[in-house]
């Protein structure tokens, strides 16, 4: 599988923060792009699958508290949705401000298909499921993913092929996006939420509005 890559040069260091499904998808995609992959998980809670692939491909899997030294020298740092920006921002600054993006942002650069993206404090899963069902009934091949289950990076790695991408997007995923441009973007509603993750309500709202 060959992807047009304007993010990394072969052998560049790419750091992935978080070892969940999004972190594994991002690691696989960055490896495919020719990067040296380093993964950070504060709890050192890597799955057997993650450790197996890490050993196979030579990924560096680190545990313990995050530090600027872990990020220094990286061409790109990719964050999983559960990692708060307020935690990473001072570390990125101390490490020289490497290019930073969410797993969603990384994957979206390799997914040119028409996209319908939905966010909001509540109702996202019901809405994207209904949209996907309507499109499938109309004969379209649909990828349904994002916050609902399958990371977009896994779709890209799977060879793509859908007519339409239907993405449920959380504020965590949207906060570190820059070039995501859905054909249709929907904000269902907005109420105070996730203030343990975001600095304040204004930051939470700003993240949601990045869908536009």
PDB file of C-alpha atoms in Angstrom:
ATOM      1  CA  UNK A   1       0.000   0.000   0.000  1.00  0.00           C
ATOM      2  CA  UNK A   2       1.461   3.366  -1.066  1.00  0.00           C
ATOM      3  CA  UNK A   3       0.321   6.700   0.354  1.00  0.00           C
ATOM      4  CA  UNK A   4       1.339  10.164  -0.858  1.00  0.00           C
ATOM      5  CA  UNK A   5       3.260  11.446   2.141  1.00  0.00           C
ATOM      6  CA  UNK A   6       3.937  15.131   2.781  1.00  0.00           C
ATOM      7  CA  UNK A   7       4.269  14.813   6.552  1.00  0.00           C
ATOM      8  CA  UNK A   8       7.422  12.754   7.110  1.00  0.00           C
ATOM      9  CA  UNK A   9      10.710  11.815   5.526  1.00  0.00           C
ATOM     10  CA  UNK A  10      11.792   8.172   5.807  1.00  0.00           C
ATOM     11  CA  UNK A  11      13.443   7.577   9.178  1.00  0.00           C
ATOM     12  CA  UNK A  12      11.908  10.628  10.879  1.00  0.00           C
ATOM     13  CA  UNK A  13      10.856  10.151  14.491  1.00  0.00           C
ATOM     14  CA  UNK A  14       7.089  10.124  15.056  1.00  0.00           C
ATOM     15  CA  UNK A  15       5.741  10.036  18.607  1.00  0.00           C
ATOM     16  CA  UNK A  16       2.288   8.638  19.360  1.00  0.00           C
ATOM     17  CA  UNK A  17       0.744   9.499  22.726  1.00  0.00           C
ATOM     18  CA  UNK A  18      -1.718   6.862  23.935  1.00  0.00           C
ATOM     19  CA  UNK A  19      -1.940   3.133  23.269  1.00  0.00           C
ATOM     20  CA  UNK A  20      -5.635   2.539  22.674  1.00  0.00           C
ATOM     21  CA  UNK A  21      -7.257   1.735  19.324  1.00  0.00           C
ATOM     22  CA  UNK A  22      -6.466   5.195  17.928  1.00  0.00           C
ATOM     23  CA  UNK A  23      -2.849   4.978  19.107  1.00  0.00           C
ATOM     24  CA  UNK A  24      -2.394   1.592  17.462  1.00  0.00           C
ATOM     25  CA  UNK A  25      -3.954   2.828  14.227  1.00  0.00           C
ATOM     26  CA  UNK A  26      -1.771   5.924  14.206  1.00  0.00           C
ATOM     27  CA  UNK A  27       1.357   3.859  14.921  1.00  0.00           C
ATOM     28  CA  UNK A  28       0.604   1.518  12.039  1.00  0.00           C
ATOM     29  CA  UNK A  29      -0.037   4.416   9.664  1.00  0.00           C
ATOM     30  CA  UNK A  30       3.139   6.272  10.684  1.00  0.00           C
ATOM     31  CA  UNK A  31       5.146   3.056  10.301  1.00  0.00           C
ATOM     32  CA  UNK A  32       3.716   2.657   6.790  1.00  0.00           C
ATOM     33  CA  UNK A  33       4.831   6.223   6.042  1.00  0.00           C
ATOM     34  CA  UNK A  34       8.408   5.255   6.945  1.00  0.00           C
ATOM     35  CA  UNK A  35       8.683   6.802  10.392  1.00  0.00           C
ATOM     36  CA  UNK A  36      10.580   5.570  13.429  1.00  0.00           C
ATOM     37  CA  UNK A  37       7.701   5.108  15.837  1.00  0.00           C
ATOM     38  CA  UNK A  38       7.856   5.877  19.548  1.00  0.00           C
ATOM     39  CA  UNK A  39       4.716   5.334  21.629  1.00  0.00           C
ATOM     40  CA  UNK A  40       4.017   6.824  25.049  1.00  0.00           C
ATOM     41  CA  UNK A  41       1.542   5.364  27.520  1.00  0.00           C
ATOM     42  CA  UNK A  42       1.600   6.838  31.002  1.00  0.00           C
ATOM     43  CA  UNK A  43       0.140   3.688  32.562  1.00  0.00           C
ATOM     44  CA  UNK A  44       2.288   1.371  30.429  1.00  0.00           C
ATOM     45  CA  UNK A  45      -0.996  -0.399  29.561  1.00  0.00           C
ATOM     46  CA  UNK A  46      -0.065  -1.766  26.154  1.00  0.00           C
ATOM     47  CA  UNK A  47      -2.232  -4.572  24.817  1.00  0.00           C
ATOM     48  CA  UNK A  48      -0.650  -7.842  23.719  1.00  0.00           C
ATOM     49  CA  UNK A  49      -1.433  -6.866  20.125  1.00  0.00           C
ATOM     50  CA  UNK A  50       0.361  -3.537  20.547  1.00  0.00           C
ATOM     51  CA  UNK A  51       3.420  -5.156  22.135  1.00  0.00           C
ATOM     52  CA  UNK A  52       3.538  -7.830  19.432  1.00  0.00           C
ATOM     53  CA  UNK A  53       3.459  -5.312  16.593  1.00  0.00           C
ATOM     54  CA  UNK A  54       5.898  -3.068  18.422  1.00  0.00           C
ATOM     55  CA  UNK A  55       8.392  -5.908  18.681  1.00  0.00           C
ATOM     56  CA  UNK A  56       7.823  -6.925  15.061  1.00  0.00           C
ATOM     57  CA  UNK A  57       8.356  -3.447  13.620  1.00  0.00           C
ATOM     58  CA  UNK A  58      10.845  -2.039  16.119  1.00  0.00           C
ATOM     59  CA  UNK A  59       8.583   0.515  17.741  1.00  0.00           C
ATOM     60  CA  UNK A  60       9.797   2.046  21.000  1.00  0.00           C
ATOM     61  CA  UNK A  61       7.104   1.592  23.662  1.00  0.00           C
ATOM     62  CA  UNK A  62       7.605   3.768  26.747  1.00  0.00           C
ATOM     63  CA  UNK A  63       5.698   3.934  30.023  1.00  0.00           C
ATOM     64  CA  UNK A  64       5.669   6.367  32.928  1.00  0.00           C
ATOM     65  CA  UNK A  65       5.146  10.114  33.190  1.00  0.00           C
ATOM     66  CA  UNK A  66       5.386  12.059  29.934  1.00  0.00           C
ATOM     67  CA  UNK A  67       8.346  14.417  29.535  1.00  0.00           C
ATOM     68  CA  UNK A  68       9.722  16.877  26.962  1.00  0.00           C
ATOM     69  CA  UNK A  69      12.664  14.517  26.377  1.00  0.00           C
ATOM     70  CA  UNK A  70      10.281  11.884  25.013  1.00  0.00           C
ATOM     71  CA  UNK A  71       9.041  14.376  22.400  1.00  0.00           C
ATOM     72  CA  UNK A  72      12.283  16.152  21.532  1.00  0.00           C
ATOM     73  CA  UNK A  73      13.511  15.527  17.998  1.00  0.00           C
ATOM     74  CA  UNK A  74      10.132  14.322  16.738  1.00  0.00           C
ATOM     75  CA  UNK A  75       9.026  15.354  13.266  1.00  0.00           C
ATOM     76  CA  UNK A  76       5.422  14.868  14.371  1.00  0.00           C
ATOM     77  CA  UNK A  77       3.566  14.094  17.589  1.00  0.00           C
ATOM     78  CA  UNK A  78       0.189  12.375  17.234  1.00  0.00           C
ATOM     79  CA  UNK A  79      -2.222  12.312  20.177  1.00  0.00           C
ATOM     80  CA  UNK A  80      -4.941   9.799  20.909  1.00  0.00           C
ATOM     81  CA  UNK A  81      -8.341  11.305  21.814  1.00  0.00           C
ATOM     82  CA  UNK A  82      -8.071  10.620  25.551  1.00  0.00           C
ATOM     83  CA  UNK A  83      -4.908  12.689  26.066  1.00  0.00           C
ATOM     84  CA  UNK A  84      -5.733  16.240  27.282  1.00  0.00           C
ATOM     85  CA  UNK A  85      -4.144  19.124  25.393  1.00  0.00           C
ATOM     86  CA  UNK A  86      -3.618  20.966  28.691  1.00  0.00           C
ATOM     87  CA  UNK A  87      -1.213  18.169  29.679  1.00  0.00           C
ATOM     88  CA  UNK A  88       0.659  18.086  26.371  1.00  0.00           C
ATOM     89  CA  UNK A  89       0.961  21.794  25.574  1.00  0.00           C
ATOM     90  CA  UNK A  90       3.759  22.622  28.073  1.00  0.00           C
ATOM     91  CA  UNK A  91       5.661  19.460  27.089  1.00  0.00           C
ATOM     92  CA  UNK A  92       5.422  20.315  23.383  1.00  0.00           C
ATOM     93  CA  UNK A  93       6.647  23.847  24.068  1.00  0.00           C
ATOM     94  CA  UNK A  94       9.604  22.545  26.074  1.00  0.00           C
ATOM     95  CA  UNK A  95      10.426  20.092  23.279  1.00  0.00           C
ATOM     96  CA  UNK A  96      10.631  22.820  20.624  1.00  0.00           C
ATOM     97  CA  UNK A  97       7.024  22.699  19.376  1.00  0.00           C
ATOM     98  CA  UNK A  98       7.149  19.777  16.945  1.00  0.00           C
ATOM     99  CA  UNK A  99       4.277  19.381  14.478  1.00  0.00           C
ATOM    100  CA  UNK A 100       1.299  18.220  16.548  1.00  0.00           C
ATOM    101  CA  UNK A 101      -1.973  16.641  15.450  1.00  0.00           C
ATOM    102  CA  UNK A 102      -4.714  14.267  16.471  1.00  0.00           C
ATOM    103  CA  UNK A 103      -4.987  10.740  15.069  1.00  0.00           C
ATOM    104  CA  UNK A 104      -8.080  12.029  13.238  1.00  0.00           C
ATOM    105  CA  UNK A 105      -6.066  14.805  11.579  1.00  0.00           C
ATOM    106  CA  UNK A 106      -3.307  12.411  10.523  1.00  0.00           C
ATOM    107  CA  UNK A 107      -5.719   9.910   8.987  1.00  0.00           C
ATOM    108  CA  UNK A 108      -7.939  12.525   7.322  1.00  0.00           C
ATOM    109  CA  UNK A 109      -4.994  13.661   5.186  1.00  0.00           C
ATOM    110  CA  UNK A 110      -5.133  10.253   3.476  1.00  0.00           C
ATOM    111  CA  UNK A 111      -8.925  10.006   3.215  1.00  0.00           C
ATOM    112  CA  UNK A 112     -10.193  12.209   0.358  1.00  0.00           C
ATOM    113  CA  UNK A 113     -13.665  10.665   0.244  1.00  0.00           C
ATOM    114  CA  UNK A 114     -16.786  12.766   0.838  1.00  0.00           C
ATOM    115  CA  UNK A 115     -17.247  13.045   4.583  1.00  0.00           C
ATOM    116  CA  UNK A 116     -20.250  13.675   6.796  1.00  0.00           C
ATOM    117  CA  UNK A 117     -19.044  14.576  10.294  1.00  0.00           C
ATOM    118  CA  UNK A 118     -21.229  14.931  13.362  1.00  0.00           C
ATOM    119  CA  UNK A 119     -20.392  16.305  16.794  1.00  0.00           C
ATOM    120  CA  UNK A 120     -22.303  17.564  19.803  1.00  0.00           C
ATOM    121  CA  UNK A 121     -22.561  16.963  23.520  1.00  0.00           C
ATOM    122  CA  UNK A 122     -25.237  14.291  23.060  1.00  0.00           C
ATOM    123  CA  UNK A 123     -26.968  12.361  20.290  1.00  0.00           C
ATOM    124  CA  UNK A 124     -23.930  11.778  18.081  1.00  0.00           C
ATOM    125  CA  UNK A 125     -24.061   7.985  17.917  1.00  0.00           C
ATOM    126  CA  UNK A 126     -27.777   7.851  17.114  1.00  0.00           C
ATOM    127  CA  UNK A 127     -27.399  10.491  14.422  1.00  0.00           C
ATOM    128  CA  UNK A 128     -24.411   8.988  12.591  1.00  0.00           C
ATOM    129  CA  UNK A 129     -25.951   5.510  12.775  1.00  0.00           C
ATOM    130  CA  UNK A 130     -29.136   6.823  11.148  1.00  0.00           C
ATOM    131  CA  UNK A 131     -27.194   8.711   8.470  1.00  0.00           C
ATOM    132  CA  UNK A 132     -25.124   5.622   7.655  1.00  0.00           C
ATOM    133  CA  UNK A 133     -28.241   3.430   7.443  1.00  0.00           C
ATOM    134  CA  UNK A 134     -29.942   5.896   5.080  1.00  0.00           C
ATOM    135  CA  UNK A 135     -26.899   6.056   2.814  1.00  0.00           C
ATOM    136  CA  UNK A 136     -26.580   2.264   2.734  1.00  0.00           C
ATOM    137  CA  UNK A 137     -30.273   1.974   1.877  1.00  0.00           C
ATOM    138  CA  UNK A 138     -29.544   4.339  -1.026  1.00  0.00           C
ATOM    139  CA  UNK A 139     -26.876   1.928  -2.295  1.00  0.00           C
ATOM    140  CA  UNK A 140     -23.779   3.718  -1.023  1.00  0.00           C
ATOM    141  CA  UNK A 141     -20.750   1.978   0.444  1.00  0.00           C
ATOM    142  CA  UNK A 142     -20.273   3.617   3.838  1.00  0.00           C
ATOM    143  CA  UNK A 143     -17.521   3.713   6.444  1.00  0.00           C
ATOM    144  CA  UNK A 144     -18.962   4.514   9.876  1.00  0.00           C
ATOM    145  CA  UNK A 145     -16.341   5.312  12.480  1.00  0.00           C
ATOM    146  CA  UNK A 146     -14.407   7.866  14.459  1.00  0.00           C
ATOM    147  CA  UNK A 147     -15.589   8.138  18.039  1.00  0.00           C
ATOM    148  CA  UNK A 148     -18.209   5.426  17.455  1.00  0.00           C
ATOM    149  CA  UNK A 149     -15.650   2.636  17.299  1.00  0.00           C
ATOM    150  CA  UNK A 150     -13.238   2.285  14.393  1.00  0.00           C
ATOM    151  CA  UNK A 151     -10.525   4.965  14.127  1.00  0.00           C
ATOM    152  CA  UNK A 152     -10.198   6.643  10.736  1.00  0.00           C
ATOM    153  CA  UNK A 153      -6.566   5.489  10.524  1.00  0.00           C
ATOM    154  CA  UNK A 154      -7.764   1.868  10.399  1.00  0.00           C
ATOM    155  CA  UNK A 155     -10.005   2.724   7.469  1.00  0.00           C
ATOM    156  CA  UNK A 156      -7.031   4.230   5.602  1.00  0.00           C
ATOM    157  CA  UNK A 157      -4.870   1.202   6.405  1.00  0.00           C
ATOM    158  CA  UNK A 158      -7.618  -1.131   5.212  1.00  0.00           C
ATOM    159  CA  UNK A 159      -7.344   0.190   1.662  1.00  0.00           C
ATOM    160  CA  UNK A 160     -10.255   2.650   1.878  1.00  0.00           C
ATOM    161  CA  UNK A 161     -12.914   2.166  -0.834  1.00  0.00           C
ATOM    162  CA  UNK A 162     -16.048   3.716   0.688  1.00  0.00           C
ATOM    163  CA  UNK A 163     -18.261   6.167  -1.195  1.00  0.00           C
ATOM    164  CA  UNK A 164     -18.926   8.200   1.943  1.00  0.00           C
ATOM    165  CA  UNK A 165     -17.288   8.483   5.365  1.00  0.00           C
ATOM    166  CA  UNK A 166     -19.683   9.058   8.255  1.00  0.00           C
ATOM    167  CA  UNK A 167     -17.731  10.149  11.316  1.00  0.00           C
ATOM    168  CA  UNK A 168     -18.820  10.672  14.890  1.00  0.00           C
ATOM    169  CA  UNK A 169     -16.342  13.187  16.331  1.00  0.00           C
ATOM    170  CA  UNK A 170     -15.700  14.148  19.935  1.00  0.00           C
ATOM    171  CA  UNK A 171     -14.183  17.385  21.192  1.00  0.00           C
ATOM    172  CA  UNK A 172     -11.083  15.357  22.090  1.00  0.00           C
ATOM    173  CA  UNK A 173     -10.643  14.305  18.445  1.00  0.00           C
ATOM    174  CA  UNK A 174     -11.431  17.722  16.983  1.00  0.00           C
ATOM    175  CA  UNK A 175      -9.208  19.796  19.265  1.00  0.00           C
ATOM    176  CA  UNK A 176      -5.960  18.961  17.462  1.00  0.00           C
ATOM    177  CA  UNK A 177      -7.267  19.075  13.891  1.00  0.00           C
ATOM    178  CA  UNK A 178      -6.260  21.633  11.306  1.00  0.00           C
ATOM    179  CA  UNK A 179      -7.057  20.483   7.755  1.00  0.00           C
ATOM    180  CA  UNK A 180     -10.197  18.372   8.312  1.00  0.00           C
ATOM    181  CA  UNK A 181     -12.829  19.613   5.848  1.00  0.00           C
ATOM    182  CA  UNK A 182     -16.033  17.537   5.915  1.00  0.00           C
ATOM    183  CA  UNK A 183     -18.429  17.993   3.018  1.00  0.00           C
ATOM    184  CA  UNK A 184     -21.216  18.098   5.608  1.00  0.00           C
ATOM    185  CA  UNK A 185     -20.541  19.140   9.210  1.00  0.00           C
ATOM    186  CA  UNK A 186     -23.181  18.907  11.939  1.00  0.00           C
ATOM    187  CA  UNK A 187     -23.128  20.314  15.484  1.00  0.00           C
ATOM    188  CA  UNK A 188     -26.157  18.830  17.230  1.00  0.00           C
ATOM    189  CA  UNK A 189     -26.019  20.695  20.540  1.00  0.00           C
ATOM    190  CA  UNK A 190     -23.606  22.140  23.058  1.00  0.00           C
ATOM    191  CA  UNK A 191     -23.791  22.028  26.845  1.00  0.00           C
ATOM    192  CA  UNK A 192     -21.203  22.018  29.617  1.00  0.00           C
ATOM    193  CA  UNK A 193     -19.255  18.767  29.528  1.00  0.00           C
ATOM    194  CA  UNK A 194     -15.758  17.227  29.757  1.00  0.00           C
ATOM    195  CA  UNK A 195     -14.384  20.053  31.885  1.00  0.00           C
ATOM    196  CA  UNK A 196     -12.052  17.540  33.506  1.00  0.00           C
ATOM    197  CA  UNK A 197     -10.378  17.247  30.082  1.00  0.00           C
ATOM    198  CA  UNK A 198     -10.676  20.828  28.774  1.00  0.00           C
ATOM    199  CA  UNK A 199      -9.418  23.986  30.492  1.00  0.00           C
ATOM    200  CA  UNK A 200     -12.868  25.559  30.513  1.00  0.00           C
ATOM    201  CA  UNK A 201     -16.174  25.662  28.637  1.00  0.00           C
ATOM    202  CA  UNK A 202     -14.764  28.093  26.057  1.00  0.00           C
ATOM    203  CA  UNK A 203     -12.052  25.610  25.061  1.00  0.00           C
ATOM    204  CA  UNK A 204     -14.623  22.811  24.884  1.00  0.00           C
ATOM    205  CA  UNK A 205     -16.851  24.883  22.598  1.00  0.00           C
ATOM    206  CA  UNK A 206     -13.911  25.954  20.416  1.00  0.00           C
ATOM    207  CA  UNK A 207     -12.978  22.309  19.913  1.00  0.00           C
ATOM    208  CA  UNK A 208     -16.499  21.454  18.804  1.00  0.00           C
ATOM    209  CA  UNK A 209     -16.613  24.348  16.333  1.00  0.00           C
ATOM    210  CA  UNK A 210     -13.438  23.132  14.632  1.00  0.00           C
ATOM    211  CA  UNK A 211     -15.705  20.720  12.762  1.00  0.00           C
ATOM    212  CA  UNK A 212     -16.572  23.743  10.562  1.00  0.00           C
TER     213      UNK A 212
END
